């Protein structure tokens, strides 16, 4: 399993079958500079290459105040449309890496998840959060629009009406409201409980077939936003693929023999 420092401000630690990606730039509330985005990209490439051993990923922000307070505003001053496009494309590349990672990724939010920070969390499979968190798309307050999937993924998760309200007002919502909106899957009283809860979820995932979990993620990502007929075809392809795997033979046989299945390592 890889264990390395991909860049000073992003750490990748692999602990058994759990990978932890830590954004460590607390003096700027973990704002996404170009370097941080490049390092996140590299970390998720490395995890995907180690796919057989990693069963789940935790994405966390260091410092206790923020998951990520957005894209780095200090890098925007005096910049034109070319820089806007470059930043947005880099952000979207990171989102694609997270979506291409076969293991589920849990955004562990403890503090601010704003702008690009919320968009980063939305690219993950699940958002878990502490009660001390706040969520929002404040871009219009800066004269910007969301540039890293906010207009695309937020309405899918919370519905178009709530997404419009959040994007047009830029207002922040607390964890309780984020849970009600379907943005946060589970809330926790503090950071330790959050990380323990996320690890418990990965332990449950790790009992299942790695091939099936990866195929389910692949279909969920590929089908998002597609018309029903196309999405159904993608599901049928994935379901067909299941029927050709050793894990399917093992899982079905183990059920019928009333024993615990011994799945592949991915
Ligand atoms: N970028 C750069 N620095 C930041 C950012 C940021 N997004 N957020 C906070 N910081 C810095 C502050 O400048 C400050 O630095 P310093 O101590 O050197 O003055 C330090 O972090 C601490 O912040 P504050 O003093 O402001 O802390 P407060 O507790 O007073 O306030 C807030 C916390 C409310 C989170 C406040 O910092 C804030 O409003 N931050 C900006 C939030 C925001 O607008 N985010 C959206 C940014 S735009 C965006 O994300 C576009 C997405 C498109 C992405 C494209 C690809 C990635």
Coordinates of N, CA and C and ligand atoms in Angstrom, one line a residue, residues 25-29 31-32 37 65 69-74 76 84 87-92 112 114-117 119 138-139 142 144-148 172, ligand 1:
X25 N -4.0 23.0 5.1 CA -3.6 24.4 4.8 C -4.4 25.3 5.7
X26 N -4.4 25.0 7.0 CA -5.3 25.7 8.0 C -5.3 27.2 8.0
X27 N -4.1 27.8 7.7 CA -4.0 29.2 7.8 C -4.9 29.9 6.8
X28 N -5.2 29.2 5.7 CA -6.2 29.8 4.7 C -7.5 29.0 4.7
X29 N -7.8 28.4 5.9 CA -9.0 27.5 6.0 C -9.1 26.5 4.9
X31 N -8.2 26.5 1.8 CA -8.6 27.0 0.5 C -7.8 26.3 -0.6
X32 N -8.5 26.0 -1.7 CA -8.0 25.2 -2.8 C -7.1 26.1 -3.7
X37 N -5.0 21.6 -5.4 CA -5.8 20.8 -6.4 C -4.9 19.8 -7.1
X65 N -11.3 24.1 11.9 CA -12.2 25.2 11.6 C -12.9 25.0 10.3
X69 N -12.7 26.2 2.7 CA -13.4 27.4 2.6 C -13.5 28.0 1.2
X70 N -13.3 27.1 0.2 CA -13.5 27.5 -1.2 C -12.2 27.5 -2.0
X71 N -12.3 27.9 -3.2 CA -11.1 28.1 -4.0 C -10.3 29.3 -3.4
X72 N -9.1 29.3 -3.8 CA -8.2 30.3 -3.2 C -8.5 31.7 -3.8
X73 N -9.1 32.6 -3.0 CA -9.6 33.9 -3.5 C -8.4 34.8 -3.8
X74 N -7.3 34.6 -3.1 CA -6.1 35.4 -3.3 C -5.5 35.2 -4.7
X76 N -7.2 35.0 -7.3 CA -8.1 35.5 -8.4 C -8.0 36.9 -8.7
X84 N -9.8 31.9 -15.1 CA -11.1 31.3 -14.6 C -11.3 29.9 -15.2
X87 N -8.7 27.4 -13.7 CA -9.1 26.9 -12.4 C -10.2 26.0 -12.4
X88 N -11.3 26.3 -13.2 CA -12.4 25.5 -13.3 C -12.1 24.1 -13.8
X89 N -11.3 24.1 -14.9 CA -10.9 22.8 -15.5 C -10.1 21.9 -14.5
X90 N -9.2 22.6 -13.8 CA -8.4 21.8 -12.8 C -9.4 21.3 -11.7
X91 N -10.3 22.1 -11.2 CA -11.2 21.6 -10.2 C -12.0 20.4 -10.7
X92 N -12.5 20.5 -12.0 CA -13.3 19.5 -12.5 C -12.5 18.2 -12.7
X112 N -16.2 24.8 7.9 CA -16.7 25.4 6.7 C -16.6 24.5 5.5
X114 N -17.5 25.6 1.9 CA -18.0 26.7 1.1 C -17.5 26.8 -0.3
X115 N -18.3 27.2 -1.2 CA -17.9 27.4 -2.6 C -17.2 26.1 -3.1
X116 N -16.0 26.2 -3.6 CA -15.3 25.1 -4.1 C -15.1 23.9 -3.1
X117 N -15.2 24.3 -1.8 CA -15.2 23.3 -0.7 C -16.4 22.4 -0.7
X119 N -18.3 22.1 -3.3 CA -18.3 21.4 -4.6 C -17.4 20.1 -4.5
X138 N -21.1 30.7 -1.8 CA -21.2 32.1 -1.7 C -20.6 32.9 -2.9
X139 N -20.4 32.2 -4.0 CA -19.6 32.8 -5.1 C -20.2 34.1 -5.6
X142 N -19.0 37.3 -4.4 CA -17.6 37.7 -5.0 C -17.7 38.1 -6.4
X144 N -18.8 36.0 -8.7 CA -18.5 34.8 -9.5 C -19.7 33.9 -9.5
X145 N -19.6 32.8 -10.3 CA -20.6 31.8 -10.1 C -19.9 30.5 -9.7
X146 N -20.6 29.5 -9.2 CA -19.9 28.2 -8.8 C -19.1 27.7 -10.1
X147 N -17.9 27.2 -9.9 CA -17.1 26.8 -11.0 C -16.6 25.4 -11.0
X148 N -17.1 24.6 -10.0 CA -16.5 23.3 -9.8 C -17.6 22.3 -9.6
X172 N -25.4 30.7 4.1 CA -24.8 29.5 4.7 C -25.9 28.7 5.4
Ligands
LIG1 N1 -9.3 31.8 -0.2 C1 -8.2 32.3 0.3 N2 -8.0 32.5 1.7 C2 -9.1 32.3 2.5 C3 -10.3 31.8 2.0 C4 -10.4 31.5 0.6 N3 -11.5 31.0 0.0 N4 -11.1 31.6 3.0 C5 -10.5 32.0 4.1 N5 -9.2 32.4 3.8 C6 -8.2 33.0 4.7 C7 -8.5 34.4 5.1 O1 -8.1 35.3 4.1 C8 -7.8 34.5 6.4 O2 -6.4 34.7 6.1 P1 -5.5 35.8 7.0 O3 -5.5 35.2 8.3 O4 -4.2 35.7 6.3 O5 -6.2 37.1 6.8 C9 -7.9 33.1 7.0 O6 -8.2 32.2 5.9 C10 -8.9 33.0 8.1 O7 -10.2 33.5 7.5 P2 -11.0 34.6 8.2 O8 -10.1 35.5 9.0 O9 -11.9 35.2 7.1 O10 -11.9 33.7 9.2 P3 -13.4 34.1 9.7 O11 -13.6 33.1 10.8 O12 -13.5 35.5 10.0 O13 -14.3 33.8 8.5 C11 -15.1 32.5 6.6 C12 -14.4 32.5 8.0 C13 -16.6 32.9 6.8 C14 -15.1 31.1 6.0 C15 -14.4 33.5 5.7 O14 -13.0 33.2 5.7 C16 -14.9 33.5 4.3 O15 -15.9 34.0 3.9 N6 -14.1 32.9 3.4 C17 -14.4 32.8 2.0 C18 -15.5 31.9 1.6 C19 -15.8 32.0 0.1 O16 -16.2 33.0 -0.4 N7 -15.6 30.8 -0.6 C20 -15.9 30.8 -2.0 C21 -14.6 31.1 -2.7 S1 -14.9 31.2 -4.5 C22 -15.0 29.6 -5.0 O17 -14.8 28.7 -4.2 C23 -15.2 29.4 -6.4 C24 -15.2 27.9 -6.8 C25 -14.8 27.7 -8.2 C26 -13.6 26.7 -8.1 C27 -12.9 26.5 -9.3 C28 -11.9 25.3 -9.2 C29 -11.4 25.1 -7.8

